[in-house]
Amino acid sequence: MRYFFLSLALLVFALLAIAGFRGSKTENRPIEIFPDMDHQAKVKPQTPSQFFANGSAARMPIEGTVAKGMPAQNEYVNTGKMGDKWGDGIPIEMDEAAMHRGQERYTINCAICHGPVALGNGIVKQYGLSTVANLQDPRIRYMADGEIFNTITHGKATMNAYGANVSIEDRWKIIAYLRALQRSQNTVLAELPETLRAKFTPAAK
C-alpha cells in the first residue's frame, strides 16, 4: 500500500512541477506531444525561399494548369458558348449507352424537381416549391443547348449549381436525354417512322 501512496505523491509532485512552468517565457521550442502538423516542410505564399534559384517561393503555374472552378478551356464543350452566344448541339459522341447514362443522371439529379418526363412535377414541386420549371415549356424547348448546360453548371434562380457534382460529359448526356423527353411529349404522328406510326394509328373497322 505504501508504494501506491509513494507513486501517487510522485505523480502529484510531477504535475505540480510541470504546472509551475505555465506562463514562463523561454526561447526554447516547447515539447509537443501532438504537433498536429504545425511544422511542415513547405513554403508559404509571397515568402522568400532558397530552394529555387530566383529566391522566390512563388512559382508560375505549369502550362495547361486550370484554376479550380474554371473551365478547362474557353470551348463550347466546357462553357456552352460559341463566341459570345449560346451554342446548340451535343458536342460529345452519343450512342445508346450514352443516352442511358443521361437517363440515369437525369433520374438521380433532376427528376426529383422536374419530374420523370420533365413536366416540372417532381416530388419537390409536390411538397411546395412552386418555382420548379416545366422543362416541356416552349421557352425551354427552344432554349439553346449551351444555355441549358450553363444553367446545370451554375444554377439559376432557386435551382442549385450542379457543376461540382455532375461531370461535363454527364451534363451533355443529361441534355441529350432531356431533348429526347421533350421530343416524346411534343412529337406529331407524321414525324414518327412508319414502323412506329402504325402503333398509334387506329385500325380501320
Coordinates of C-alpha atoms in Angstrom, one line a residue:
M1 CA 0.0 0.0 0.0
R2 CA 2.9 2.4 0.9
Y3 CA 4.2 2.0 -2.7
F4 CA 0.8 3.2 -4.0
F5 CA 0.9 6.3 -1.9
L6 CA 4.5 6.9 -2.8
S7 CA 3.7 6.6 -6.5
L8 CA 0.7 8.9 -6.1
A9 CA 2.8 11.5 -4.3
L10 CA 5.4 11.5 -7.1
L11 CA 2.8 11.8 -9.7
V12 CA 1.2 14.8 -7.9
F13 CA 4.7 16.4 -7.5
A14 CA 5.4 15.9 -11.2
L15 CA 2.1 17.5 -12.2
L16 CA 2.7 20.5 -9.9
A17 CA 6.3 20.9 -11.2
I18 CA 5.0 20.9 -14.8
A19 CA 2.2 23.3 -14.0
G20 CA 4.7 25.6 -12.4
F21 CA 6.3 26.4 -15.8
R22 CA 3.0 27.6 -17.3
G23 CA 3.2 31.2 -18.2
S24 CA 7.0 31.3 -18.0
K25 CA 9.0 32.6 -21.0
T26 CA 11.7 30.7 -22.9
E27 CA 13.4 30.8 -26.3
N28 CA 13.5 27.1 -26.5
R29 CA 10.9 25.2 -28.5
P30 CA 8.4 23.6 -26.3
I31 CA 7.9 19.8 -26.2
E32 CA 4.9 19.0 -28.4
I33 CA 3.3 15.6 -27.8
F34 CA 0.8 16.1 -30.5
P35 CA 2.3 18.6 -33.1
D36 CA -0.8 18.4 -35.3
M37 CA 1.3 19.1 -38.4
D38 CA 2.1 22.6 -37.2
H39 CA 5.6 22.4 -38.6
Q40 CA 5.7 21.3 -42.2
A41 CA 8.4 21.3 -44.9
K42 CA 6.7 23.8 -47.2
V43 CA 7.0 27.4 -48.3
K44 CA 4.2 29.9 -47.8
P45 CA 2.9 32.3 -50.5
Q46 CA 4.8 35.6 -51.0
T47 CA 7.8 34.5 -49.0
P48 CA 11.4 34.0 -50.0
S49 CA 12.9 30.6 -50.5
Q50 CA 16.5 29.5 -51.0
F51 CA 15.2 26.3 -52.7
F52 CA 14.7 28.0 -56.0
A53 CA 17.4 29.8 -58.0
N54 CA 15.5 33.1 -58.0
G55 CA 14.9 33.1 -54.3
S56 CA 11.1 33.3 -54.6
A57 CA 8.7 30.7 -53.1
A58 CA 6.0 31.6 -55.7
R59 CA 6.0 29.5 -58.8
M60 CA 4.4 30.2 -62.2
P61 CA 1.7 27.5 -63.0
I62 CA 2.8 24.9 -65.4
E63 CA 1.3 25.0 -68.9
G64 CA -2.2 23.7 -69.0
T65 CA -3.0 24.4 -65.4
V66 CA -6.7 25.0 -64.7
A67 CA -7.9 27.0 -61.7
K68 CA -10.4 25.2 -59.6
G69 CA -14.0 26.0 -60.6
M70 CA -12.9 27.4 -64.0
P71 CA -13.5 25.8 -67.4
A72 CA -10.6 23.8 -68.9
Q73 CA -10.7 26.0 -72.0
N74 CA -13.0 28.6 -73.4
E75 CA -14.6 26.0 -75.7
Y76 CA -18.2 25.1 -76.3
V77 CA -18.0 21.7 -74.6
N78 CA -16.8 23.4 -71.4
T79 CA -18.8 26.6 -71.4
G80 CA -21.8 26.1 -73.6
K81 CA -20.8 29.2 -75.6
M82 CA -19.7 29.7 -79.1
G83 CA -18.1 33.1 -79.1
D84 CA -20.4 35.4 -77.2
K85 CA -23.6 33.4 -77.9
W86 CA -25.0 30.2 -76.5
G87 CA -24.3 27.3 -78.8
D88 CA -26.5 24.4 -80.0
G89 CA -25.8 20.7 -80.4
I90 CA -24.4 18.0 -78.2
P91 CA -20.6 18.2 -78.6
I92 CA -19.8 14.7 -77.3
E93 CA -20.3 11.3 -79.0
M94 CA -23.7 9.9 -78.3
D95 CA -24.9 6.3 -78.6
E96 CA -27.4 4.1 -76.8
A97 CA -25.1 3.7 -73.8
A98 CA -24.6 7.4 -73.5
M99 CA -28.3 8.0 -73.7
H100 CA -28.9 5.5 -70.9
R101 CA -26.3 7.3 -68.9
G102 CA -28.1 10.6 -69.4
Q103 CA -31.3 9.0 -68.3
E104 CA -29.6 7.7 -65.2
R105 CA -28.1 11.0 -64.3
Y106 CA -31.3 12.9 -65.0
T107 CA -33.2 10.5 -62.8
I108 CA -30.7 11.0 -59.9
N109 CA -30.1 14.7 -60.2
C110 CA -33.1 16.3 -62.0
A111 CA -36.3 14.2 -61.7
I112 CA -36.7 15.0 -58.0
C113 CA -37.7 18.5 -59.0
H114 CA -38.6 18.4 -62.7
G115 CA -40.3 15.0 -62.7
P116 CA -39.7 11.8 -64.7
V117 CA -40.8 13.4 -68.0
A118 CA -39.7 16.9 -67.3
L119 CA -43.1 18.4 -66.7
G120 CA -41.9 20.2 -63.6
N121 CA -44.0 18.0 -61.3
G122 CA -41.3 16.2 -59.2
I123 CA -41.6 15.3 -55.6
V124 CA -40.1 18.7 -54.6
K125 CA -42.7 20.6 -56.5
Q126 CA -45.4 18.5 -54.9
Y127 CA -44.1 19.4 -51.5
G128 CA -44.4 23.1 -52.1
L129 CA -41.5 24.5 -54.2
S130 CA -43.6 26.4 -56.7
T131 CA -40.7 27.8 -58.7
V132 CA -39.7 24.5 -60.3
A133 CA -39.5 24.9 -64.1
N134 CA -41.6 22.9 -66.5
L135 CA -38.9 21.7 -69.0
Q136 CA -41.6 20.9 -71.6
D137 CA -42.4 24.6 -71.7
P138 CA -41.7 26.1 -75.2
R139 CA -39.3 28.5 -73.7
I140 CA -37.1 25.6 -72.5
R141 CA -37.7 23.5 -75.6
Y142 CA -36.4 26.3 -77.8
M143 CA -33.6 27.3 -75.5
A144 CA -30.1 26.7 -76.8
D145 CA -28.3 23.6 -75.5
G146 CA -25.4 25.7 -74.3
E147 CA -27.7 27.8 -72.1
I148 CA -29.1 24.7 -70.5
F149 CA -25.6 23.5 -70.0
N150 CA -24.7 26.8 -68.3
T151 CA -27.8 26.5 -66.1
I152 CA -26.9 23.0 -64.9
T153 CA -23.4 24.1 -64.3
H154 CA -24.0 27.4 -62.4
G155 CA -27.7 27.1 -61.3
K156 CA -30.4 29.7 -61.8
A157 CA -32.9 31.3 -59.5
T158 CA -33.9 28.6 -56.9
M159 CA -32.0 25.8 -58.8
N160 CA -28.7 24.9 -57.3
A161 CA -25.5 24.6 -59.3
Y162 CA -24.5 21.1 -60.3
G163 CA -21.1 21.8 -61.8
A164 CA -19.3 20.3 -58.8
N165 CA -21.5 17.2 -58.7
V166 CA -22.1 16.3 -62.4
S167 CA -19.2 15.9 -64.8
I168 CA -19.1 18.0 -68.0
E169 CA -19.7 14.8 -70.1
D170 CA -22.7 13.8 -68.0
R171 CA -24.2 17.3 -68.2
W172 CA -24.3 17.0 -72.0
K173 CA -25.7 13.5 -71.7
I174 CA -28.4 14.8 -69.5
I175 CA -29.2 17.5 -72.1
A176 CA -29.4 14.9 -74.8
Y177 CA -31.8 12.8 -72.7
L178 CA -33.9 15.9 -71.9
R179 CA -34.2 16.6 -75.6
A180 CA -35.5 13.1 -76.0
L181 CA -38.0 13.6 -73.3
Q182 CA -39.2 16.9 -74.9
R183 CA -39.5 15.2 -78.2
S184 CA -41.5 12.3 -76.7
Q185 CA -44.1 14.8 -75.4
N186 CA -44.3 17.1 -78.4
T187 CA -43.9 14.9 -81.5
V188 CA -46.7 14.7 -84.1
L189 CA -47.7 11.4 -85.7
A190 CA -46.3 12.4 -89.1
E191 CA -42.8 12.7 -87.6
L192 CA -42.7 9.1 -86.4
P193 CA -41.1 6.3 -88.5
E194 CA -43.6 4.1 -90.3
T195 CA -42.8 1.2 -88.1
L196 CA -43.9 3.2 -85.1
R197 CA -46.7 5.1 -86.7
A198 CA -48.8 2.0 -87.1
K199 CA -48.9 1.5 -83.4
F200 CA -50.6 4.8 -82.9
T201 CA -53.0 4.7 -85.8
P202 CA -56.5 3.3 -85.1
A203 CA -57.2 0.1 -87.1
A204 CA -59.9 0.5 -89.8
K205 CA -63.2 -1.2 -89.0

